[in-house]
Amino acid sequence: MIELIRKMMFGLVLVVFASAGQLTSEDGQTIDDISIHAVDQDITIGEILQPTMIACDLGTDTIKIRIENTSGLPVTNTTAYYQLNGNTAQSTFVGTVPAGGSMIVSLLPPADFSAPGTHDLKVWVSSAVDDFPFNDTMEMHILHTPL
């Protein structure tokens, strides 16, 4: 208990609430099964910057993401990955993301979005020192409608 209080005073404490009920219910909400994680180092995908969700000029394009370090310590040996349409995952070594910082990363090799229709994109980051891996992945459905 003393260790948790120390971390709450000097580190980052992330509290996550999830609801199994309907958000439009007029009955209110019940919060149950609360978990508290002491997080010293955390890396996450802040945003998928490129491509956009709806596009009409896609071809072979570079995927760009913003990686965020939400913790007070640097996160080392970070690697970013992407997977398009369930195909083989591709990786790009990022290195160290500074404490409280963010980085724009271009994922290589460029991905082929040229086929019309919906493309399923999954991106994630990984580091052996990441204490909270539950927020490392982001997915996007991209609609390519050529002119």
PDB file of C-alpha atoms in Angstrom:
ATOM      1  CA  MET A   1       0.000   0.000   0.000  1.00  0.00           C
ATOM      2  CA  ILE A   2       2.834   2.408   0.823  1.00  0.00           C
ATOM      3  CA  GLU A   3       4.484   1.673  -2.559  1.00  0.00           C
ATOM      4  CA  LEU A   4       1.220   2.448  -4.390  1.00  0.00           C
ATOM      5  CA  ILE A   5       0.816   5.732  -2.503  1.00  0.00           C
ATOM      6  CA  ARG A   6       4.398   6.697  -3.349  1.00  0.00           C
ATOM      7  CA  LYS A   7       3.768   5.981  -7.052  1.00  0.00           C
ATOM      8  CA  MET A   8       0.538   7.965  -6.949  1.00  0.00           C
ATOM      9  CA  MET A   9       2.390  10.971  -5.519  1.00  0.00           C
ATOM     10  CA  PHE A  10       5.454  10.872  -7.784  1.00  0.00           C
ATOM     11  CA  GLY A  11       4.519   8.876 -10.870  1.00  0.00           C
ATOM     12  CA  LEU A  12       1.709   8.335 -13.276  1.00  0.00           C
ATOM     13  CA  VAL A  13      -1.400   6.500 -12.178  1.00  0.00           C
ATOM     14  CA  LEU A  14      -3.744   5.516 -14.985  1.00  0.00           C
ATOM     15  CA  VAL A  15      -7.322   4.739 -14.015  1.00  0.00           C
ATOM     16  CA  VAL A  16      -9.462   3.115 -16.721  1.00  0.00           C
ATOM     17  CA  PHE A  17     -13.229   2.627 -16.446  1.00  0.00           C
ATOM     18  CA  ALA A  18     -15.153   0.310 -18.759  1.00  0.00           C
ATOM     19  CA  SER A  19     -18.883  -0.187 -19.016  1.00  0.00           C
ATOM     20  CA  ALA A  20     -20.702  -3.325 -20.082  1.00  0.00           C
ATOM     21  CA  GLY A  21     -24.046  -1.482 -20.029  1.00  0.00           C
ATOM     22  CA  GLN A  22     -25.688   0.806 -22.546  1.00  0.00           C
ATOM     23  CA  LEU A  23     -24.410   4.360 -22.546  1.00  0.00           C
ATOM     24  CA  THR A  24     -27.880   5.730 -23.352  1.00  0.00           C
ATOM     25  CA  SER A  25     -29.543   4.004 -20.402  1.00  0.00           C
ATOM     26  CA  GLU A  26     -31.431   6.261 -17.994  1.00  0.00           C
ATOM     27  CA  ASP A  27     -30.728   3.849 -15.141  1.00  0.00           C
ATOM     28  CA  GLY A  28     -27.247   5.282 -14.528  1.00  0.00           C
ATOM     29  CA  GLN A  29     -24.022   3.321 -14.546  1.00  0.00           C
ATOM     30  CA  THR A  30     -22.406   0.932 -12.147  1.00  0.00           C
ATOM     31  CA  ILE A  31     -18.633   0.758 -11.880  1.00  0.00           C
ATOM     32  CA  ASP A  32     -17.304  -2.660 -10.985  1.00  0.00           C
ATOM     33  CA  ASP A  33     -13.979  -4.527 -11.046  1.00  0.00           C
ATOM     34  CA  ILE A  34     -11.664  -1.528 -10.830  1.00  0.00           C
ATOM     35  CA  SER A  35      -7.999  -2.153 -11.621  1.00  0.00           C
ATOM     36  CA  ILE A  36      -5.193   0.221 -10.698  1.00  0.00           C
ATOM     37  CA  HIS A  37      -1.908  -0.140 -12.548  1.00  0.00           C
ATOM     38  CA  ALA A  38       1.250   1.611 -11.388  1.00  0.00           C
ATOM     39  CA  VAL A  39       2.851   2.642 -14.676  1.00  0.00           C
ATOM     40  CA  ASP A  40       6.489   3.703 -14.809  1.00  0.00           C
ATOM     41  CA  GLN A  41       6.891   3.444 -18.594  1.00  0.00           C
ATOM     42  CA  ASP A  42       4.111   3.527 -21.189  1.00  0.00           C
ATOM     43  CA  ILE A  43       4.139   3.878 -24.959  1.00  0.00           C
ATOM     44  CA  THR A  44       1.003   4.228 -27.091  1.00  0.00           C
ATOM     45  CA  ILE A  45      -0.256   5.118 -30.556  1.00  0.00           C
ATOM     46  CA  GLY A  46      -1.575   8.677 -30.288  1.00  0.00           C
ATOM     47  CA  GLU A  47      -2.991   8.882 -33.808  1.00  0.00           C
ATOM     48  CA  ILE A  48      -2.840   7.436 -37.303  1.00  0.00           C
ATOM     49  CA  LEU A  49      -1.928  10.519 -39.345  1.00  0.00           C
ATOM     50  CA  GLN A  50      -1.778   8.995 -42.822  1.00  0.00           C
ATOM     51  CA  PRO A  51      -3.728   7.651 -44.646  1.00  0.00           C
ATOM     52  CA  THR A  52      -7.089   9.176 -43.786  1.00  0.00           C
ATOM     53  CA  MET A  53     -10.243   7.093 -43.304  1.00  0.00           C
ATOM     54  CA  ILE A  54     -11.773   8.158 -46.634  1.00  0.00           C
ATOM     55  CA  ALA A  55      -9.536   8.812 -49.632  1.00  0.00           C
ATOM     56  CA  CYS A  56      -9.782   8.882 -53.397  1.00  0.00           C
ATOM     57  CA  ASP A  57      -6.142   9.165 -54.468  1.00  0.00           C
ATOM     58  CA  LEU A  58      -4.409   6.251 -52.756  1.00  0.00           C
ATOM     59  CA  GLY A  59      -1.699   4.123 -54.282  1.00  0.00           C
ATOM     60  CA  THR A  60       1.423   2.859 -52.592  1.00  0.00           C
ATOM     61  CA  ASP A  61       1.610   5.192 -49.606  1.00  0.00           C
ATOM     62  CA  THR A  62       3.641   5.563 -46.430  1.00  0.00           C
ATOM     63  CA  ILE A  63       1.711   5.075 -43.195  1.00  0.00           C
ATOM     64  CA  LYS A  64       2.437   7.815 -40.640  1.00  0.00           C
ATOM     65  CA  ILE A  65       1.626   7.577 -36.946  1.00  0.00           C
ATOM     66  CA  ARG A  66       2.209   9.628 -33.805  1.00  0.00           C
ATOM     67  CA  ILE A  67       3.730   7.607 -30.969  1.00  0.00           C
ATOM     68  CA  GLU A  68       3.344   8.997 -27.446  1.00  0.00           C
ATOM     69  CA  ASN A  69       5.219   8.256 -24.255  1.00  0.00           C
ATOM     70  CA  THR A  70       2.656   8.951 -21.528  1.00  0.00           C
ATOM     71  CA  SER A  71       5.110   8.283 -18.717  1.00  0.00           C
ATOM     72  CA  GLY A  72       7.793  10.162 -16.844  1.00  0.00           C
ATOM     73  CA  LEU A  73      10.658   7.934 -18.029  1.00  0.00           C
ATOM     74  CA  PRO A  74      12.102   7.347 -21.525  1.00  0.00           C
ATOM     75  CA  VAL A  75      10.844   4.220 -23.302  1.00  0.00           C
ATOM     76  CA  THR A  76      13.726   2.459 -25.051  1.00  0.00           C
ATOM     77  CA  ASN A  77      14.009  -0.066 -27.894  1.00  0.00           C
ATOM     78  CA  THR A  78      10.609   0.839 -29.311  1.00  0.00           C
ATOM     79  CA  THR A  79       9.415  -0.794 -32.520  1.00  0.00           C
ATOM     80  CA  ALA A  80       6.290   0.191 -34.500  1.00  0.00           C
ATOM     81  CA  TYR A  81       4.369  -2.306 -36.631  1.00  0.00           C
ATOM     82  CA  TYR A  82       1.603  -2.283 -39.193  1.00  0.00           C
ATOM     83  CA  GLN A  83      -0.540  -4.947 -40.800  1.00  0.00           C
ATOM     84  CA  LEU A  84      -2.721  -4.227 -43.834  1.00  0.00           C
ATOM     85  CA  ASN A  85      -5.698  -6.444 -44.713  1.00  0.00           C
ATOM     86  CA  GLY A  86      -4.442  -9.289 -42.512  1.00  0.00           C
ATOM     87  CA  ASN A  87      -1.209  -9.687 -44.511  1.00  0.00           C
ATOM     88  CA  THR A  88       2.276 -10.064 -43.044  1.00  0.00           C
ATOM     89  CA  ALA A  89       3.116  -7.512 -40.347  1.00  0.00           C
ATOM     90  CA  GLN A  90       5.862  -4.991 -41.164  1.00  0.00           C
ATOM     91  CA  SER A  91       8.114  -3.399 -38.542  1.00  0.00           C
ATOM     92  CA  THR A  92      10.046  -0.140 -38.186  1.00  0.00           C
ATOM     93  CA  PHE A  93      12.572   0.374 -35.382  1.00  0.00           C
ATOM     94  CA  VAL A  94      11.891   3.672 -33.580  1.00  0.00           C
ATOM     95  CA  GLY A  95      14.458   3.632 -30.746  1.00  0.00           C
ATOM     96  CA  THR A  96      13.907   5.770 -27.640  1.00  0.00           C
ATOM     97  CA  VAL A  97      10.828   7.937 -27.102  1.00  0.00           C
ATOM     98  CA  PRO A  98      11.630  10.625 -24.506  1.00  0.00           C
ATOM     99  CA  ALA A  99       9.685  10.964 -21.258  1.00  0.00           C
ATOM    100  CA  GLY A 100       6.375  12.724 -21.867  1.00  0.00           C
ATOM    101  CA  GLY A 101       7.261  13.122 -25.533  1.00  0.00           C
ATOM    102  CA  SER A 102       5.856  12.118 -28.884  1.00  0.00           C
ATOM    103  CA  MET A 103       7.292  11.276 -32.289  1.00  0.00           C
ATOM    104  CA  ILE A 104       5.948  11.204 -35.837  1.00  0.00           C
ATOM    105  CA  VAL A 105       7.024   7.919 -37.421  1.00  0.00           C
ATOM    106  CA  SER A 106       6.824   6.799 -41.065  1.00  0.00           C
ATOM    107  CA  LEU A 107       6.260   3.047 -41.220  1.00  0.00           C
ATOM    108  CA  LEU A 108       8.167   1.180 -43.894  1.00  0.00           C
ATOM    109  CA  PRO A 109       7.854  -0.309 -46.406  1.00  0.00           C
ATOM    110  CA  PRO A 110       5.056   1.762 -47.983  1.00  0.00           C
ATOM    111  CA  ALA A 111       1.716  -0.059 -48.151  1.00  0.00           C
ATOM    112  CA  ASP A 112      -0.382  -0.741 -51.258  1.00  0.00           C
ATOM    113  CA  PHE A 113      -3.807   0.906 -50.920  1.00  0.00           C
ATOM    114  CA  SER A 114      -4.440   1.087 -54.677  1.00  0.00           C
ATOM    115  CA  ALA A 115      -7.320  -1.426 -54.825  1.00  0.00           C
ATOM    116  CA  PRO A 116     -10.755   0.238 -54.526  1.00  0.00           C
ATOM    117  CA  GLY A 117     -12.783  -0.685 -51.460  1.00  0.00           C
ATOM    118  CA  THR A 118     -12.145  -0.994 -47.739  1.00  0.00           C
ATOM    119  CA  HIS A 119      -8.676  -1.656 -46.332  1.00  0.00           C
ATOM    120  CA  ASP A 120      -8.182  -2.809 -42.730  1.00  0.00           C
ATOM    121  CA  LEU A 121      -5.125  -1.229 -41.099  1.00  0.00           C
ATOM    122  CA  LYS A 122      -3.758  -2.266 -37.715  1.00  0.00           C
ATOM    123  CA  VAL A 123      -0.810  -0.415 -36.122  1.00  0.00           C
ATOM    124  CA  TRP A 124       0.891  -1.061 -32.804  1.00  0.00           C
ATOM    125  CA  VAL A 125       4.017  -0.287 -30.826  1.00  0.00           C
ATOM    126  CA  SER A 126       6.123  -2.517 -28.634  1.00  0.00           C
ATOM    127  CA  SER A 127       8.883  -2.128 -26.085  1.00  0.00           C
ATOM    128  CA  ALA A 128      10.132  -4.612 -23.494  1.00  0.00           C
ATOM    129  CA  VAL A 129       9.978  -1.866 -20.829  1.00  0.00           C
ATOM    130  CA  ASP A 130       6.319  -0.920 -21.507  1.00  0.00           C
ATOM    131  CA  ASP A 131       4.425  -1.493 -18.229  1.00  0.00           C
ATOM    132  CA  PHE A 132       0.954  -1.002 -19.760  1.00  0.00           C
ATOM    133  CA  PRO A 133       0.627  -2.892 -23.085  1.00  0.00           C
ATOM    134  CA  PHE A 134      -3.180  -2.603 -23.129  1.00  0.00           C
ATOM    135  CA  ASN A 135      -3.125   0.689 -25.080  1.00  0.00           C
ATOM    136  CA  ASP A 136      -0.522  -0.169 -27.717  1.00  0.00           C
ATOM    137  CA  THR A 137      -2.771  -0.951 -30.707  1.00  0.00           C
ATOM    138  CA  MET A 138      -5.000   1.101 -32.993  1.00  0.00           C
ATOM    139  CA  GLU A 139      -7.096  -0.066 -35.941  1.00  0.00           C
ATOM    140  CA  MET A 140      -8.634   1.862 -38.834  1.00  0.00           C
ATOM    141  CA  HIS A 141     -10.883   0.969 -41.769  1.00  0.00           C
ATOM    142  CA  ILE A 142      -9.874   2.965 -44.839  1.00  0.00           C
ATOM    143  CA  LEU A 143     -12.339   3.471 -47.691  1.00  0.00           C
ATOM    144  CA  HIS A 144     -10.589   4.004 -51.030  1.00  0.00           C
ATOM    145  CA  THR A 145     -12.934   5.367 -53.677  1.00  0.00           C
ATOM    146  CA  PRO A 146     -10.958   6.265 -56.817  1.00  0.00           C
ATOM    147  CA  LEU A 147     -12.170   9.150 -58.985  1.00  0.00           C
TER     148      LEU A 147
END
